[in-house]
Amino acid sequence: MDTRPVRVVLVDDHEMVLEGLKAMLARFTGRIRVVGQAGSAEEAQTVVAALDPDVVLCDVRLRSSSGLDLCRRLTERDPARRVLLLSVYDDEQYLYQALRAGAAGYLLKRVNGEELAKFLERVHAGETVVDPAMAGRVASAAARLHSGEFWPGARMGLSQRESEVLGLIVAGLSNRAIAGRLVIGDETVKSHARAIYRKLGVSDRAGAVASALREGMFR
């Protein structure tokens, strides 16, 4: 039985988060050893190639790139590479995208130190892990998908909330009206809209509406 600590590289574009993760994992030095860190996707590729860690623990969102894209590049280069994604997004669609990108797991940032150490060990052992807070909803979503019941735009990678926002865009509501209808902030609506544009491959509202109608998302 291999009793060596799991060698981990941390990837996050916020120094405070990196330091917090290192401090959190420092309590488990006999089990987990942080061997390197990176603040960008480009730096991460260099660090991972040089250190060959057991697990790469990476934020889903990076300032100049995407943790999902980094995960995809790392696993395409080395299919055995174990990448565990860490996120604030409690959203099944981010999880599905992570798994499609080759991730070995998806955890929410509210995970505590003991849980994180255990998940890193499980990923190193070959398991695919999902944050317990999401596991039940993922199973339910899988059942709905199997029965053909799912929200419009799911097959395009839209989350349920993004689908709701897109439906209101198609209906002609302004950002402020959408915010009022969904009881969320204007900036949150704009963030959802940007994600919708990115996922649909368009640049503005008109393009999003055209794509939604062309794909028959809302009838």
PDB file of N, CA and C in Angstrom, residues 70-134:
ATOM      1  N   LEU A  70      -8.217  24.708 -19.006  1.00  0.00           N
ATOM      2  CA  LEU A  70      -6.944  24.189 -18.506  1.00  0.00           C
ATOM      3  C   LEU A  70      -7.055  22.697 -18.236  1.00  0.00           C
ATOM      4  N   CYS A  71      -8.133  22.286 -17.598  1.00  0.00           N
ATOM      5  CA  CYS A  71      -8.352  20.871 -17.318  1.00  0.00           C
ATOM      6  C   CYS A  71      -8.342  20.067 -18.618  1.00  0.00           C
ATOM      7  N   ARG A  72      -9.038  20.583 -19.626  1.00  0.00           N
ATOM      8  CA  ARG A  72      -9.104  19.893 -20.912  1.00  0.00           C
ATOM      9  C   ARG A  72      -7.713  19.756 -21.537  1.00  0.00           C
ATOM     10  N   ARG A  73      -6.928  20.835 -21.469  1.00  0.00           N
ATOM     11  CA  ARG A  73      -5.581  20.781 -22.056  1.00  0.00           C
ATOM     12  C   ARG A  73      -4.687  19.802 -21.305  1.00  0.00           C
ATOM     13  N   LEU A  74      -4.768  19.818 -19.969  1.00  0.00           N
ATOM     14  CA  LEU A  74      -3.921  18.922 -19.175  1.00  0.00           C
ATOM     15  C   LEU A  74      -4.275  17.460 -19.409  1.00  0.00           C
ATOM     16  N   THR A  75      -5.566  17.158 -19.489  1.00  0.00           N
ATOM     17  CA  THR A  75      -5.962  15.756 -19.665  1.00  0.00           C
ATOM     18  C   THR A  75      -5.796  15.284 -21.106  1.00  0.00           C
ATOM     19  N   GLU A  76      -5.861  16.213 -22.061  1.00  0.00           N
ATOM     20  CA  GLU A  76      -5.573  15.832 -23.444  1.00  0.00           C
ATOM     21  C   GLU A  76      -4.097  15.509 -23.602  1.00  0.00           C
ATOM     22  N   ARG A  77      -3.253  16.277 -22.915  1.00  0.00           N
ATOM     23  CA  ARG A  77      -1.811  16.036 -22.974  1.00  0.00           C
ATOM     24  C   ARG A  77      -1.438  14.748 -22.247  1.00  0.00           C
ATOM     25  N   ASP A  78      -2.116  14.477 -21.127  1.00  0.00           N
ATOM     26  CA  ASP A  78      -1.856  13.271 -20.342  1.00  0.00           C
ATOM     27  C   ASP A  78      -3.195  12.746 -19.814  1.00  0.00           C
ATOM     28  N   PRO A  79      -3.804  11.750 -20.495  1.00  0.00           N
ATOM     29  CA  PRO A  79      -5.115  11.240 -20.087  1.00  0.00           C
ATOM     30  C   PRO A  79      -5.155  10.720 -18.651  1.00  0.00           C
ATOM     31  N   ALA A  80      -4.008  10.408 -18.076  1.00  0.00           N
ATOM     32  CA  ALA A  80      -3.965   9.915 -16.695  1.00  0.00           C
ATOM     33  C   ALA A  80      -3.899  11.052 -15.680  1.00  0.00           C
ATOM     34  N   ARG A  81      -3.800  12.298 -16.154  1.00  0.00           N
ATOM     35  CA  ARG A  81      -3.684  13.444 -15.251  1.00  0.00           C
ATOM     36  C   ARG A  81      -4.971  13.588 -14.431  1.00  0.00           C
ATOM     37  N   ARG A  82      -4.817  13.729 -13.122  1.00  0.00           N
ATOM     38  CA  ARG A  82      -5.961  13.858 -12.224  1.00  0.00           C
ATOM     39  C   ARG A  82      -6.149  15.337 -11.866  1.00  0.00           C
ATOM     40  N   VAL A  83      -7.264  15.907 -12.295  1.00  0.00           N
ATOM     41  CA  VAL A  83      -7.569  17.319 -12.047  1.00  0.00           C
ATOM     42  C   VAL A  83      -8.856  17.397 -11.228  1.00  0.00           C
ATOM     43  N   LEU A  84      -8.782  18.054 -10.081  1.00  0.00           N
ATOM     44  CA  LEU A  84      -9.933  18.259  -9.210  1.00  0.00           C
ATOM     45  C   LEU A  84     -10.293  19.735  -9.259  1.00  0.00           C
ATOM     46  N   LEU A  85     -11.506  20.046  -9.704  1.00  0.00           N
ATOM     47  CA  LEU A  85     -11.923  21.438  -9.854  1.00  0.00           C
ATOM     48  C   LEU A  85     -12.663  21.926  -8.620  1.00  0.00           C
ATOM     49  N   LEU A  86     -12.341  23.154  -8.240  1.00  0.00           N
ATOM     50  CA  LEU A  86     -12.908  23.783  -7.049  1.00  0.00           C
ATOM     51  C   LEU A  86     -13.680  25.016  -7.514  1.00  0.00           C
ATOM     52  N   SER A  87     -14.908  25.199  -7.015  1.00  0.00           N
ATOM     53  CA  SER A  87     -15.745  26.264  -7.555  1.00  0.00           C
ATOM     54  C   SER A  87     -16.688  26.842  -6.505  1.00  0.00           C
ATOM     55  N   VAL A  88     -17.120  28.069  -6.736  1.00  0.00           N
ATOM     56  CA  VAL A  88     -18.193  28.656  -5.925  1.00  0.00           C
ATOM     57  C   VAL A  88     -19.545  28.382  -6.561  1.00  0.00           C
ATOM     58  N   TYR A  89     -19.550  27.807  -7.778  1.00  0.00           N
ATOM     59  CA  TYR A  89     -20.783  27.642  -8.532  1.00  0.00           C
ATOM     60  C   TYR A  89     -21.474  26.323  -8.203  1.00  0.00           C
ATOM     61  N   ASP A  90     -22.572  26.434  -7.463  1.00  0.00           N
ATOM     62  CA  ASP A  90     -23.375  25.282  -7.070  1.00  0.00           C
ATOM     63  C   ASP A  90     -24.386  25.014  -8.193  1.00  0.00           C
ATOM     64  N   ASP A  91     -23.877  24.578  -9.323  1.00  0.00           N
ATOM     65  CA  ASP A  91     -24.670  24.502 -10.546  1.00  0.00           C
ATOM     66  C   ASP A  91     -24.314  23.217 -11.282  1.00  0.00           C
ATOM     67  N   GLU A  92     -25.318  22.393 -11.541  1.00  0.00           N
ATOM     68  CA  GLU A  92     -25.042  21.100 -12.176  1.00  0.00           C
ATOM     69  C   GLU A  92     -24.359  21.243 -13.532  1.00  0.00           C
ATOM     70  N   GLN A  93     -24.686  22.305 -14.268  1.00  0.00           N
ATOM     71  CA  GLN A  93     -24.109  22.431 -15.604  1.00  0.00           C
ATOM     72  C   GLN A  93     -22.603  22.653 -15.562  1.00  0.00           C
ATOM     73  N   TYR A  94     -22.116  23.373 -14.529  1.00  0.00           N
ATOM     74  CA  TYR A  94     -20.665  23.506 -14.381  1.00  0.00           C
ATOM     75  C   TYR A  94     -20.046  22.138 -14.091  1.00  0.00           C
ATOM     76  N   LEU A  95     -20.737  21.351 -13.269  1.00  0.00           N
ATOM     77  CA  LEU A  95     -20.250  20.002 -12.981  1.00  0.00           C
ATOM     78  C   LEU A  95     -20.187  19.175 -14.255  1.00  0.00           C
ATOM     79  N   TYR A  96     -21.249  19.193 -15.061  1.00  0.00           N
ATOM     80  CA  TYR A  96     -21.257  18.400 -16.289  1.00  0.00           C
ATOM     81  C   TYR A  96     -20.138  18.857 -17.231  1.00  0.00           C
ATOM     82  N   GLN A  97     -19.951  20.172 -17.328  1.00  0.00           N
ATOM     83  CA  GLN A  97     -18.871  20.676 -18.184  1.00  0.00           C
ATOM     84  C   GLN A  97     -17.509  20.222 -17.660  1.00  0.00           C
ATOM     85  N   ALA A  98     -17.361  20.218 -16.332  1.00  0.00           N
ATOM     86  CA  ALA A  98     -16.097  19.788 -15.730  1.00  0.00           C
ATOM     87  C   ALA A  98     -15.805  18.332 -16.078  1.00  0.00           C
ATOM     88  N   LEU A  99     -16.803  17.480 -15.967  1.00  0.00           N
ATOM     89  CA  LEU A  99     -16.602  16.067 -16.260  1.00  0.00           C
ATOM     90  C   LEU A  99     -16.326  15.853 -17.749  1.00  0.00           C
ATOM     91  N   ARG A 100     -17.010  16.622 -18.601  1.00  0.00           N
ATOM     92  CA  ARG A 100     -16.742  16.512 -20.040  1.00  0.00           C
ATOM     93  C   ARG A 100     -15.325  16.969 -20.365  1.00  0.00           C
ATOM     94  N   ALA A 101     -14.787  17.906 -19.554  1.00  0.00           N
ATOM     95  CA  ALA A 101     -13.417  18.401 -19.779  1.00  0.00           C
ATOM     96  C   ALA A 101     -12.364  17.436 -19.255  1.00  0.00           C
ATOM     97  N   GLY A 102     -12.796  16.351 -18.611  1.00  0.00           N
ATOM     98  CA  GLY A 102     -11.850  15.350 -18.119  1.00  0.00           C
ATOM     99  C   GLY A 102     -11.525  15.442 -16.651  1.00  0.00           C
ATOM    100  N   ALA A 103     -12.262  16.293 -15.905  1.00  0.00           N
ATOM    101  CA  ALA A 103     -11.986  16.440 -14.470  1.00  0.00           C
ATOM    102  C   ALA A 103     -12.279  15.150 -13.717  1.00  0.00           C
ATOM    103  N   ALA A 104     -11.525  14.933 -12.654  1.00  0.00           N
ATOM    104  CA  ALA A 104     -11.739  13.776 -11.789  1.00  0.00           C
ATOM    105  C   ALA A 104     -12.668  14.107 -10.639  1.00  0.00           C
ATOM    106  N   GLY A 105     -13.135  15.359 -10.582  1.00  0.00           N
ATOM    107  CA  GLY A 105     -14.047  15.732  -9.519  1.00  0.00           C
ATOM    108  C   GLY A 105     -14.380  17.201  -9.546  1.00  0.00           C
ATOM    109  N   TYR A 106     -15.450  17.554  -8.789  1.00  0.00           N
ATOM    110  CA  TYR A 106     -15.938  18.931  -8.729  1.00  0.00           C
ATOM    111  C   TYR A 106     -16.384  19.183  -7.297  1.00  0.00           C
ATOM    112  N   LEU A 107     -15.724  20.142  -6.629  1.00  0.00           N
ATOM    113  CA  LEU A 107     -16.038  20.468  -5.241  1.00  0.00           C
ATOM    114  C   LEU A 107     -16.401  21.940  -5.111  1.00  0.00           C
ATOM    115  N   LEU A 108     -17.250  22.231  -4.145  1.00  0.00           N
ATOM    116  CA  LEU A 108     -17.587  23.615  -3.843  1.00  0.00           C
ATOM    117  C   LEU A 108     -16.593  24.179  -2.834  1.00  0.00           C
ATOM    118  N   LYS A 109     -16.352  25.477  -2.889  1.00  0.00           N
ATOM    119  CA  LYS A 109     -15.320  26.090  -2.061  1.00  0.00           C
ATOM    120  C   LYS A 109     -15.658  26.125  -0.581  1.00  0.00           C
ATOM    121  N   ARG A 110     -16.866  25.738  -0.228  1.00  0.00           N
ATOM    122  CA  ARG A 110     -17.194  25.684   1.197  1.00  0.00           C
ATOM    123  C   ARG A 110     -16.700  24.402   1.857  1.00  0.00           C
ATOM    124  N   VAL A 111     -16.031  23.534   1.101  1.00  0.00           N
ATOM    125  CA  VAL A 111     -15.485  22.295   1.655  1.00  0.00           C
ATOM    126  C   VAL A 111     -14.480  22.622   2.768  1.00  0.00           C
ATOM    127  N   ASN A 112     -14.458  21.819   3.838  1.00  0.00           N
ATOM    128  CA  ASN A 112     -13.492  22.077   4.909  1.00  0.00           C
ATOM    129  C   ASN A 112     -12.201  21.287   4.675  1.00  0.00           C
ATOM    130  N   GLY A 113     -11.200  21.525   5.516  1.00  0.00           N
ATOM    131  CA  GLY A 113      -9.882  20.936   5.309  1.00  0.00           C
ATOM    132  C   GLY A 113      -9.880  19.419   5.317  1.00  0.00           C
ATOM    133  N   GLU A 114     -10.548  18.819   6.285  1.00  0.00           N
ATOM    134  CA  GLU A 114     -10.595  17.361   6.376  1.00  0.00           C
ATOM    135  C   GLU A 114     -11.277  16.758   5.154  1.00  0.00           C
ATOM    136  N   GLU A 115     -12.377  17.373   4.731  1.00  0.00           N
ATOM    137  CA  GLU A 115     -13.083  16.886   3.548  1.00  0.00           C
ATOM    138  C   GLU A 115     -12.202  17.012   2.309  1.00  0.00           C
ATOM    139  N   LEU A 116     -11.522  18.153   2.177  1.00  0.00           N
ATOM    140  CA  LEU A 116     -10.678  18.373   1.010  1.00  0.00           C
ATOM    141  C   LEU A 116      -9.555  17.350   0.960  1.00  0.00           C
ATOM    142  N   ALA A 117      -8.919  17.084   2.099  1.00  0.00           N
ATOM    143  CA  ALA A 117      -7.842  16.088   2.140  1.00  0.00           C
ATOM    144  C   ALA A 117      -8.358  14.714   1.712  1.00  0.00           C
ATOM    145  N   LYS A 118      -9.528  14.341   2.203  1.00  0.00           N
ATOM    146  CA  LYS A 118     -10.105  13.040   1.838  1.00  0.00           C
ATOM    147  C   LYS A 118     -10.430  12.971   0.349  1.00  0.00           C
ATOM    148  N   PHE A 119     -10.983  14.056  -0.196  1.00  0.00           N
ATOM    149  CA  PHE A 119     -11.309  14.062  -1.617  1.00  0.00           C
ATOM    150  C   PHE A 119     -10.047  13.981  -2.477  1.00  0.00           C
ATOM    151  N   LEU A 120      -8.996  14.668  -2.077  1.00  0.00           N
ATOM    152  CA  LEU A 120      -7.729  14.589  -2.813  1.00  0.00           C
ATOM    153  C   LEU A 120      -7.195  13.157  -2.796  1.00  0.00           C
ATOM    154  N   GLU A 121      -7.297  12.496  -1.663  1.00  0.00           N
ATOM    155  CA  GLU A 121      -6.849  11.107  -1.568  1.00  0.00           C
ATOM    156  C   GLU A 121      -7.695  10.198  -2.451  1.00  0.00           C
ATOM    157  N   ARG A 122      -8.986  10.419  -2.480  1.00  0.00           N
ATOM    158  CA  ARG A 122      -9.869   9.587  -3.301  1.00  0.00           C
ATOM    159  C   ARG A 122      -9.607   9.796  -4.785  1.00  0.00           C
ATOM    160  N   VAL A 123      -9.369  11.052  -5.180  1.00  0.00           N
ATOM    161  CA  VAL A 123      -9.061  11.335  -6.579  1.00  0.00           C
ATOM    162  C   VAL A 123      -7.741  10.673  -6.967  1.00  0.00           C
ATOM    163  N   HIS A 124      -6.749  10.767  -6.097  1.00  0.00           N
ATOM    164  CA  HIS A 124      -5.461  10.119  -6.356  1.00  0.00           C
ATOM    165  C   HIS A 124      -5.615   8.608  -6.485  1.00  0.00           C
ATOM    166  N   ALA A 125      -6.572   8.051  -5.743  1.00  0.00           N
ATOM    167  CA  ALA A 125      -6.805   6.599  -5.783  1.00  0.00           C
ATOM    168  C   ALA A 125      -7.595   6.170  -7.018  1.00  0.00           C
ATOM    169  N   GLY A 126      -8.017   7.142  -7.831  1.00  0.00           N
ATOM    170  CA  GLY A 126      -8.697   6.796  -9.072  1.00  0.00           C
ATOM    171  C   GLY A 126     -10.189   7.054  -9.097  1.00  0.00           C
ATOM    172  N   GLU A 127     -10.733   7.574  -8.000  1.00  0.00           N
ATOM    173  CA  GLU A 127     -12.170   7.833  -7.955  1.00  0.00           C
ATOM    174  C   GLU A 127     -12.514   9.156  -8.650  1.00  0.00           C
ATOM    175  N   THR A 128     -13.770   9.274  -9.071  1.00  0.00           N
ATOM    176  CA  THR A 128     -14.328  10.541  -9.524  1.00  0.00           C
ATOM    177  C   THR A 128     -15.263  11.028  -8.424  1.00  0.00           C
ATOM    178  N   VAL A 129     -15.056  12.244  -7.950  1.00  0.00           N
ATOM    179  CA  VAL A 129     -15.804  12.723  -6.783  1.00  0.00           C
ATOM    180  C   VAL A 129     -16.681  13.921  -7.148  1.00  0.00           C
ATOM    181  N   VAL A 130     -17.814  14.000  -6.467  1.00  0.00           N
ATOM    182  CA  VAL A 130     -18.753  15.112  -6.630  1.00  0.00           C
ATOM    183  C   VAL A 130     -19.078  15.640  -5.243  1.00  0.00           C
ATOM    184  N   ASP A 131     -19.110  16.965  -5.099  1.00  0.00           N
ATOM    185  CA  ASP A 131     -19.435  17.548  -3.809  1.00  0.00           C
ATOM    186  C   ASP A 131     -20.748  16.966  -3.282  1.00  0.00           C
ATOM    187  N   PRO A 132     -20.765  16.526  -2.021  1.00  0.00           N
ATOM    188  CA  PRO A 132     -21.984  15.915  -1.463  1.00  0.00           C
ATOM    189  C   PRO A 132     -23.215  16.802  -1.560  1.00  0.00           C
ATOM    190  N   ALA A 133     -23.022  18.130  -1.501  1.00  0.00           N
ATOM    191  CA  ALA A 133     -24.157  19.048  -1.580  1.00  0.00           C
ATOM    192  C   ALA A 133     -24.841  18.994  -2.935  1.00  0.00           C
ATOM    193  N   MET A 134     -24.134  18.496  -3.964  1.00  0.00           N
ATOM    194  CA  MET A 134     -24.692  18.451  -5.306  1.00  0.00           C
ATOM    195  C   MET A 134     -25.133  17.055  -5.717  1.00  0.00           C
TER     196      MET A 134
END
